CSV table of C-alpha atoms in Angstrom, one decimal:
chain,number,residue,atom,x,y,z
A,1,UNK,CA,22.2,7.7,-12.7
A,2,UNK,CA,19.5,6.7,-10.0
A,3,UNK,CA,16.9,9.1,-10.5
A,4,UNK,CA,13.6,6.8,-9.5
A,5,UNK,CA,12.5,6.1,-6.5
A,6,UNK,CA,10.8,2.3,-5.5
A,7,UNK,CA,8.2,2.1,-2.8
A,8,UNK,CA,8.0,-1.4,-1.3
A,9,UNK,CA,6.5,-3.3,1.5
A,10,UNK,CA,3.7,-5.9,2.4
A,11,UNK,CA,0.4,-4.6,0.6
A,12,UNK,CA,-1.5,-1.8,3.4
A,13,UNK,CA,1.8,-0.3,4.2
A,14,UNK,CA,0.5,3.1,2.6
A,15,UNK,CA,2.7,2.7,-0.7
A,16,UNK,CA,0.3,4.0,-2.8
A,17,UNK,CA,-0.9,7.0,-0.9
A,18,UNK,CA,3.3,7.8,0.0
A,19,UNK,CA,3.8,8.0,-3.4
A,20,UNK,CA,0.9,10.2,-4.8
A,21,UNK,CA,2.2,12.7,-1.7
A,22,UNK,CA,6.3,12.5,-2.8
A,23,UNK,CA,5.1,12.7,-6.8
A,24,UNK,CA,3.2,16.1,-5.9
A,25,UNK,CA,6.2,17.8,-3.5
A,26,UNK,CA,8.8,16.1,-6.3
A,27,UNK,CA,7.4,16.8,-9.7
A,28,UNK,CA,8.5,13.0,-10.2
A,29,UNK,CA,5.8,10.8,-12.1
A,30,UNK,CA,3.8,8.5,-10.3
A,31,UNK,CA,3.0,4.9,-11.2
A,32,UNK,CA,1.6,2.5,-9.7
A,33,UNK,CA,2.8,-1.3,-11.1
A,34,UNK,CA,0.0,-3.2,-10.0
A,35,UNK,CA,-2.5,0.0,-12.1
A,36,UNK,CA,0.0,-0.4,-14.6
A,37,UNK,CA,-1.0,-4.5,-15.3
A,38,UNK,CA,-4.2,-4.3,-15.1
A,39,UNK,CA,-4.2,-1.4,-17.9
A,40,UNK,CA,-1.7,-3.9,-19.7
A,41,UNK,CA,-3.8,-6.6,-19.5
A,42,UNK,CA,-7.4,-5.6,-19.5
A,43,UNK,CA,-8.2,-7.4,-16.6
A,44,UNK,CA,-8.1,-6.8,-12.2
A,45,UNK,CA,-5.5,-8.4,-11.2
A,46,UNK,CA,-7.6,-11.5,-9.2
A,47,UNK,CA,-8.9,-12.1,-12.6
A,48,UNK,CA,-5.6,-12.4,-13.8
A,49,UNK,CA,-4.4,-14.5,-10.4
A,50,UNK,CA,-7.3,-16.5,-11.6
A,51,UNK,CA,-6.9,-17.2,-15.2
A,52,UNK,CA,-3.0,-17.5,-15.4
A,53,UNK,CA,-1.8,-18.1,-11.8
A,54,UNK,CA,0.9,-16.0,-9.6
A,55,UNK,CA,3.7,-17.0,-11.7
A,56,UNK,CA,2.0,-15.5,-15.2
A,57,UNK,CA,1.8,-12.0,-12.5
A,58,UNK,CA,5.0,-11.9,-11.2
A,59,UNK,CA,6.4,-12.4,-15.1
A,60,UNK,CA,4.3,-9.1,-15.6
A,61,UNK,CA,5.8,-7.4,-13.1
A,62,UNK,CA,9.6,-8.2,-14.2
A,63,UNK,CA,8.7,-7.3,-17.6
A,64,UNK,CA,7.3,-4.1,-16.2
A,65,UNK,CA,10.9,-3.6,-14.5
A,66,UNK,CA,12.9,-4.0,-17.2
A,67,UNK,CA,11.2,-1.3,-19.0
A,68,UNK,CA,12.1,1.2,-16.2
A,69,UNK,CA,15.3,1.0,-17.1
A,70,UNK,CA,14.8,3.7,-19.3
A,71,UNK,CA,12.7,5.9,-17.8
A,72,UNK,CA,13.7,8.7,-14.7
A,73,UNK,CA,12.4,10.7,-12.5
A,74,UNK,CA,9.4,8.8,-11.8
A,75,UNK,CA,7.8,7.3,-8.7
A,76,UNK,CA,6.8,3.5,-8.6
A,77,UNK,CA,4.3,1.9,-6.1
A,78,UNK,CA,5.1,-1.6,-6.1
A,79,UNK,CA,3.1,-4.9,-5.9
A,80,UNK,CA,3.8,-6.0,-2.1
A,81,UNK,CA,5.4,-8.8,-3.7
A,82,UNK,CA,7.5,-7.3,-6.4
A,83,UNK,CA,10.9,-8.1,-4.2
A,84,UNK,CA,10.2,-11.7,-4.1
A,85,UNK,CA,12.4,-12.3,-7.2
A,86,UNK,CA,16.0,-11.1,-7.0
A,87,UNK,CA,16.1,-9.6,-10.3
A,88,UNK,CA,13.3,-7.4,-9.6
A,89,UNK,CA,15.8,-6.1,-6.7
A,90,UNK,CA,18.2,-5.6,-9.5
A,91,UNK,CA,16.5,-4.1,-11.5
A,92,UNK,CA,14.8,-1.4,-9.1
A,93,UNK,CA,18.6,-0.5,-7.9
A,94,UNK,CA,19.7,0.0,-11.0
A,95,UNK,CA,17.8,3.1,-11.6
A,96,UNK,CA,16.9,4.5,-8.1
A,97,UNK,CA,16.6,3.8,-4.3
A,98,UNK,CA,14.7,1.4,-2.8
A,99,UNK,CA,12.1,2.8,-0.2
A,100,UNK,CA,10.3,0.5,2.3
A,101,UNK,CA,7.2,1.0,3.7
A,102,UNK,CA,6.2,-1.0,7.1
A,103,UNK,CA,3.5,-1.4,9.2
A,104,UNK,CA,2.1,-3.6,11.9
A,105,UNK,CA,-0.5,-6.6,11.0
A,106,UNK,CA,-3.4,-4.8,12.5
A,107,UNK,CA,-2.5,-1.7,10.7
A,108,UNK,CA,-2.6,-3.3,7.5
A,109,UNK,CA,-5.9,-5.6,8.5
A,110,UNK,CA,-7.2,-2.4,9.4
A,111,UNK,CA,-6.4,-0.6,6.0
A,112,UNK,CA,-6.7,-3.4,3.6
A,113,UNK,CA,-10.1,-5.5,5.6
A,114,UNK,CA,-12.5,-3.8,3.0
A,115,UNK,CA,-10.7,-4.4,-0.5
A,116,UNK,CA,-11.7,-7.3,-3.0
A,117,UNK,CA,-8.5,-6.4,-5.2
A,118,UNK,CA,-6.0,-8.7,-3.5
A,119,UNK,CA,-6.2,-11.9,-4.6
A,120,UNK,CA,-3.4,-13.5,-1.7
A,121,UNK,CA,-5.6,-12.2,1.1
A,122,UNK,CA,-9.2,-13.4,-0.4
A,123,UNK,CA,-10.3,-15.5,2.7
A,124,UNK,CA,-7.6,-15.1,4.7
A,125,UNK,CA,-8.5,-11.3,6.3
A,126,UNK,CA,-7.2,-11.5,9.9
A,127,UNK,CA,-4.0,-10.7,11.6
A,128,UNK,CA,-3.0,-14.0,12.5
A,129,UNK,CA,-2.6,-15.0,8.9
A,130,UNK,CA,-1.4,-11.9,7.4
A,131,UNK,CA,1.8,-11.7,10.3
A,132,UNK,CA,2.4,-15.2,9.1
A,133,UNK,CA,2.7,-13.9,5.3
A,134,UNK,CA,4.8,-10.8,6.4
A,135,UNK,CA,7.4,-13.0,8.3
A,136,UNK,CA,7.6,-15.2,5.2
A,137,UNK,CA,8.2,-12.1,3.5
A,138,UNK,CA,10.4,-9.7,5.9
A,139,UNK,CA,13.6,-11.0,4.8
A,140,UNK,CA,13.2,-10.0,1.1
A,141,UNK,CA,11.8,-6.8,2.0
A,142,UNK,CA,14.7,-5.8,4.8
A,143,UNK,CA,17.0,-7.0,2.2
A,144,UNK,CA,15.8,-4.7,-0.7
A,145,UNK,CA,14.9,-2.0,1.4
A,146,UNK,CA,17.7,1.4,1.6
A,147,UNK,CA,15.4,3.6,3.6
A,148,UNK,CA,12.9,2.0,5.5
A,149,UNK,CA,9.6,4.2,7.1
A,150,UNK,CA,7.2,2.7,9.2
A,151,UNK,CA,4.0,4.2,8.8
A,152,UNK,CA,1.7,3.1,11.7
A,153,UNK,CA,0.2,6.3,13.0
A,154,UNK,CA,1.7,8.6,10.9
A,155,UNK,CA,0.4,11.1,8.1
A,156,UNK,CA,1.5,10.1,4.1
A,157,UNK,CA,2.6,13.8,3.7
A,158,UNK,CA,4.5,13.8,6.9
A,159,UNK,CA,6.6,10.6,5.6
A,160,UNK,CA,6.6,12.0,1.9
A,161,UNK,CA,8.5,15.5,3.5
A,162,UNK,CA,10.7,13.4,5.5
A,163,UNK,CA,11.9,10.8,3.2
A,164,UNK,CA,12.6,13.8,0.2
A,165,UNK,CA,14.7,15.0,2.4
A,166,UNK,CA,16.7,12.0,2.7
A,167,UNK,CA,17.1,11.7,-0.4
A,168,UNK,CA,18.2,15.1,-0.7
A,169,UNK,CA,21.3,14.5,1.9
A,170,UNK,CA,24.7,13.6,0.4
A,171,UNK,CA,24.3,9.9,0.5
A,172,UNK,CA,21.3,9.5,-2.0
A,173,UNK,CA,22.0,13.3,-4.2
A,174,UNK,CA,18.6,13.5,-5.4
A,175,UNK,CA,18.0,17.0,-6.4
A,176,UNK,CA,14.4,17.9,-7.3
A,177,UNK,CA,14.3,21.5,-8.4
């Protein structure tokens, strides 16, 4: 039974923030991988970048994955490059519906330009590089992706409202109450 729901996208998109809005008209839990790994390993997560390298990080997350498989009803903000592996795909549609989050480039530069906590960005903080990134990525995320919201402009609870309710039509069958 596919009872979770998987926010992806590049990192800016507004997963976080979408999710904290569909956990609190859901009832679902809300976690956040990326929060999740840094609690796991007692370190931020350029640290960890840092000390082990992007591989070590993207072992975390897969290892995070897998233990979803057990767990429902829960809402998961994922690392903007969680869908880089295919078994991370897997693994999300095994237990819910893949949601994906987009935005423009100078959306995200304009939501992300005052972080320190993202270690593939650190020095590269302008549009030009981080549409070159996206493009590299788009074709994992259109490929994961089962709903897909763009978010430029638009309110988190607006979207959250929106995308319950397509889960709530006959092709997904999520039922909340």
């Amino acid at each position: 039974m596919k009872s979770n729901i998987y926010f992806i996208g590049f990192m800016g998109t507004g997963k976080s923030t979408v999710s904290r809005h569909m956990a609190a008209i859901t009832g679902y839990e809300e976690i956040d991988t990326d929060q999740e790994i840094v609690k796991q390993e007692n370190m931020r997560i350029p640290e960890i970048f840092e000390k082990y390298g992007e591989e070590y990080f993207r072992n975390l997350e897969t290892e995070f994955l897998k233990g979803m498989q057990k767990r429902e009803h829960c809402i998961v903000s994922c690392g903007g490059g969680m869908v880089l592996r295919e078994e991370n795909v897997k693994l999300m549609k095994k237990t819910g519906v893949i949601v994906l989050l987009t935005a423009t480039p100078e959306t995200v530069l304009e939501r992300v330009k005052n972080g320190r906590e993202r270690p593939i960005l650190n020095g590269h903080m302008n549009t030009t590089y981080i549409k070159q990134l996206m493009e590299k990525r788009e074709t994992y995320y259109k490929a994961a992706g089962e709903i897909v919201i763009p978010t430029d402009g638009r309110e988190a609870l607006d979207m959250a409202k929106e995308l319950k309710q397509n889960l709530e039509s006959p092709k997904f069958c999520f039922d909340f109450s």
